[in-house]
mmCIF file of C-alpha atoms in Angstrom:
data_model
loop_
_atom_site.group_PDB
_atom_site.id
_atom_site.type_symbol
_atom_site.label_atom_id
_atom_site.label_comp_id
_atom_site.label_asym_id
_atom_site.label_seq_id
_atom_site.Cartn_x
_atom_site.Cartn_y
_atom_site.Cartn_z
ATOM 1 C CA MET A 564 -0.043 -0.050 -0.175
ATOM 2 C CA ASN A 565 1.503 3.460 -1.155
ATOM 3 C CA GLY A 566 1.075 6.778 0.695
ATOM 4 C CA LEU A 567 -1.625 7.699 -1.123
ATOM 5 C CA ASP A 568 -3.732 4.514 -0.338
ATOM 6 C CA LYS A 569 -3.182 4.964 3.392
ATOM 7 C CA VAL A 570 -4.102 8.466 3.222
ATOM 8 C CA ILE A 571 -7.568 7.589 1.500
ATOM 9 C CA GLU A 572 -7.904 4.659 4.042
ATOM 10 C CA HIS A 573 -7.650 7.089 6.716
ATOM 11 C CA LEU A 574 -10.046 9.505 5.148
ATOM 12 C CA ASN A 575 -12.615 6.964 4.654
ATOM 13 C CA HIS A 576 -12.396 5.874 8.579
ATOM 14 C CA ALA A 577 -12.189 9.273 9.723
ATOM 15 C CA HIS A 578 -15.824 9.831 10.300
ATOM 16 C CA LEU A 579 -15.957 13.010 8.319
ATOM 17 C CA ASP A 580 -18.741 11.929 5.888
ATOM 18 C CA THR A 581 -16.407 11.856 2.658
ATOM 19 C CA LEU A 582 -17.463 11.459 -0.675
ATOM 20 C CA LEU A 583 -14.938 10.583 -3.016
ATOM 21 C CA ASN A 584 -15.479 11.008 -6.588
ATOM 22 C CA PRO A 585 -15.043 8.168 -9.099
ATOM 23 C CA PRO A 586 -11.645 7.985 -10.555
ATOM 24 C CA THR A 587 -10.943 10.665 -13.655
ATOM 25 C CA ASN A 588 -11.186 9.026 -17.090
ATOM 26 C CA ASP A 589 -7.732 9.050 -19.058
ATOM 27 C CA MET A 590 -8.973 11.335 -21.962
ATOM 28 C CA ILE A 591 -9.813 14.344 -19.121
ATOM 29 C CA LEU A 592 -6.465 13.491 -17.301
ATOM 30 C CA GLU A 593 -4.414 13.765 -20.321
ATOM 31 C CA HIS A 594 -6.111 17.168 -20.959
ATOM 32 C CA LEU A 595 -5.671 18.448 -17.503
ATOM 33 C CA LYS A 596 -1.765 17.310 -18.003
ATOM 34 C CA LYS A 597 -1.701 19.256 -21.399
ATOM 35 C CA GLU A 598 -3.114 22.284 -20.060
ATOM 36 C CA MET A 599 -1.344 22.485 -16.830
ATOM 37 C CA GLY A 600 1.968 21.678 -18.204
ATOM 38 C CA HIS A 601 3.356 20.349 -14.996
ATOM 39 C CA ILE A 602 1.183 18.071 -12.626
ATOM 40 C CA PRO A 603 2.858 16.573 -9.298
ATOM 41 C CA ALA A 604 2.863 12.868 -9.638
ATOM 42 C CA ASP A 605 1.091 12.229 -6.451
ATOM 43 C CA TYR A 606 -1.509 14.550 -7.542
ATOM 44 C CA ILE A 607 -1.968 12.556 -10.619
ATOM 45 C CA GLU A 608 -2.346 9.467 -8.565
ATOM 46 C CA PHE A 609 -4.994 11.134 -6.553
ATOM 47 C CA LEU A 610 -7.351 11.976 -9.319
ATOM 48 C CA ARG A 611 -6.740 8.511 -10.692
ATOM 49 C CA GLN A 612 -7.841 6.932 -7.348
ATOM 50 C CA CYS A 613 -10.571 9.681 -6.706
ATOM 51 C CA ASN A 614 -11.360 12.262 -9.051
ATOM 52 C CA GLY A 615 -11.904 14.970 -6.152
ATOM 53 C CA LEU A 616 -13.816 14.698 -2.912
ATOM 54 C CA THR A 617 -16.360 16.465 -0.700
ATOM 55 C CA LEU A 618 -16.395 16.271 3.067
ATOM 56 C CA TYR A 619 -19.474 16.876 5.389
ATOM 57 C CA HIS A 620 -21.623 16.737 2.053
ATOM 58 C CA SER A 621 -20.868 20.412 1.950
ATOM 59 C CA GLY A 622 -19.308 22.714 -0.701
ATOM 60 C CA ASP A 623 -17.295 24.269 2.023
ATOM 61 C CA TYR A 624 -14.992 21.480 1.854
ATOM 62 C CA CYS A 625 -14.218 19.860 -1.366
ATOM 63 C CA LEU A 626 -11.136 19.274 -4.019
ATOM 64 C CA PHE A 627 -12.551 19.572 -7.332
ATOM 65 C CA ASP A 628 -12.431 17.109 -10.030
ATOM 66 C CA ALA A 629 -10.460 17.271 -13.072
ATOM 67 C CA GLN A 630 -13.276 18.748 -15.130
ATOM 68 C CA GLU A 631 -13.972 21.428 -12.716
ATOM 69 C CA ILE A 632 -10.286 22.245 -12.110
ATOM 70 C CA LEU A 633 -10.124 22.938 -16.241
ATOM 71 C CA SER A 634 -13.643 24.804 -16.476
ATOM 72 C CA PHE A 635 -12.558 27.263 -13.650
ATOM 73 C CA HIS A 636 -8.886 27.972 -14.537
ATOM 74 C CA PHE A 637 -10.377 29.058 -18.118
ATOM 75 C CA SER A 638 -13.405 30.878 -16.866
ATOM 76 C CA ASN A 639 -13.880 34.748 -16.441
ATOM 77 C CA ASP A 640 -14.143 34.223 -12.818
ATOM 78 C CA ASN A 641 -10.209 33.258 -12.598
ATOM 79 C CA LEU A 642 -8.040 36.102 -11.097
ATOM 80 C CA LEU A 643 -5.223 33.763 -10.546
ATOM 81 C CA CYS A 644 -1.986 33.828 -12.487
ATOM 82 C CA ARG A 645 -1.136 31.225 -15.404
ATOM 83 C CA SER A 646 0.856 29.130 -12.821
ATOM 84 C CA ALA A 647 -1.944 28.750 -10.001
ATOM 85 C CA TRP A 648 -4.390 26.046 -10.615
ATOM 86 C CA LYS A 649 -7.420 26.236 -8.310
ATOM 87 C CA ILE A 650 -8.140 22.591 -7.162
ATOM 88 C CA GLY A 651 -10.541 23.366 -4.430
ATOM 89 C CA TYR A 652 -12.218 25.328 -1.776
ATOM 90 C CA TRP A 653 -11.888 24.750 2.173
ATOM 91 C CA MET A 654 -13.734 26.808 4.665
ATOM 92 C CA GLY A 655 -13.285 30.217 2.906
ATOM 93 C CA TYR A 656 -9.630 29.174 1.506
ATOM 94 C CA ASP A 657 -8.946 28.606 -2.229
ATOM 95 C CA ILE A 658 -6.545 25.533 -2.410
ATOM 96 C CA VAL A 659 -4.065 25.821 -5.523
ATOM 97 C CA ILE A 660 -1.159 23.873 -7.163
ATOM 98 C CA ASN A 661 1.473 26.079 -8.353
ATOM 99 C CA VAL A 662 2.654 24.260 -11.359
ATOM 100 C CA ASP A 663 6.167 26.208 -11.425
ATOM 101 C CA ASP A 664 7.025 24.576 -8.224
ATOM 102 C CA ILE A 665 5.930 20.981 -7.964
ATOM 103 C CA GLU A 666 9.022 19.335 -6.426
ATOM 104 C CA LYS A 667 7.797 18.724 -2.710
ATOM 105 C CA GLU A 668 5.457 21.520 -1.634
ATOM 106 C CA TYR A 669 3.381 22.827 -4.146
ATOM 107 C CA LEU A 670 0.094 23.189 -2.388
ATOM 108 C CA TYR A 671 -1.153 26.545 -1.234
ATOM 109 C CA ALA A 672 -4.151 28.036 0.605
ATOM 110 C CA GLY A 673 -5.451 31.607 0.476
ATOM 111 C CA ASP A 674 -8.278 33.725 1.406
ATOM 112 C CA CYS A 675 -11.017 33.141 -1.274
ATOM 113 C CA CYS A 676 -11.191 36.935 -1.746
ATOM 114 C CA SER A 677 -7.710 37.305 -2.138
ATOM 115 C CA THR A 678 -5.032 36.474 -4.819
ATOM 116 C CA ASP A 679 -1.765 37.552 -2.939
ATOM 117 C CA GLU A 680 -2.055 36.047 0.361
ATOM 118 C CA PHE A 681 -1.307 32.334 -0.235
ATOM 119 C CA ILE A 682 0.490 30.239 1.998
ATOM 120 C CA CYS A 683 2.306 26.813 1.350
ATOM 121 C CA VAL A 684 0.368 24.038 2.943
ATOM 122 C CA GLY A 685 2.562 20.944 1.555
ATOM 123 C CA ASN A 686 1.378 18.611 -1.144
ATOM 124 C CA ILE A 687 -2.050 16.694 -1.629
ATOM 125 C CA LEU A 688 -0.770 13.742 0.812
ATOM 126 C CA ASN A 689 0.152 16.360 3.477
ATOM 127 C CA PHE A 690 -3.145 18.199 2.919
ATOM 128 C CA ILE A 691 -5.287 15.268 3.277
ATOM 129 C CA GLU A 692 -3.513 13.602 6.348
ATOM 130 C CA GLU A 693 -3.790 17.260 8.079
ATOM 131 C CA ILE A 694 -7.401 17.564 7.298
ATOM 132 C CA VAL A 695 -8.112 14.101 8.766
ATOM 133 C CA LYS A 696 -6.298 14.829 11.950
ATOM 134 C CA ASN A 697 -8.184 18.018 12.375
ATOM 135 C CA GLY A 698 -11.714 16.952 11.608
ATOM 136 C CA GLY A 699 -11.727 18.634 8.367
ATOM 137 C CA ASP A 700 -10.599 22.116 9.660
ATOM 138 C CA PRO A 701 -7.972 24.061 8.025
ATOM 139 C CA TYR A 702 -4.352 23.155 9.698
ATOM 140 C CA TRP A 703 -2.371 25.991 8.581
ATOM 141 C CA THR A 704 -1.502 29.343 10.389
ATOM 142 C CA ILE A 705 -1.255 32.629 8.648
ATOM 143 C CA ASN A 706 1.926 34.020 8.806
ATOM 144 C CA GLU A 707 1.906 37.455 6.559
ATOM 145 C CA ASN A 708 5.892 36.881 5.912
ATOM 146 C CA GLN A 709 5.244 33.643 4.041
ATOM 147 C CA TYR A 710 2.561 35.101 1.451
ATOM 148 C CA ARG A 711 2.601 34.090 -2.191
ATOM 149 C CA ASP A 712 1.232 36.453 -4.777
ATOM 150 C CA PHE A 713 -0.864 34.466 -7.377
ATOM 151 C CA SER A 714 -2.335 37.642 -8.936
ATOM 152 C CA LYS A 715 -2.748 38.138 -12.620
ATOM 153 C CA LYS A 716 0.206 40.378 -13.723
#
């Protein structure tokens, strides 16, 4: 069992009313890879196993499916720069992947009303593990000295 398998197993047993989407199909995943340019390997595996998720049957706790990611990125509502791909929404925070930095810590959380106040929250495995530990609540602390700006320039 790999790291993602363990994390998903913990998620399923965490009593968070988790809804895991069925795996993404290869055609949509290939389209997402083409558009994003770089996708972290563990995030690709996440989409292959469960194409997004929702906790507590609520839109306040969700990681989008691949089609939603593509739709949002190319919508007029997207105010983020090209390298930031919104993959979810968590209790007032947008969750984004920075495709310019996909080595280890590529996942960021930022106030949903801002494009310049994002902080690094690790990778998809860290994110799910910490969300499980915290009962679905955000685990990150805001430190203004660590803000990342994802505004369109």
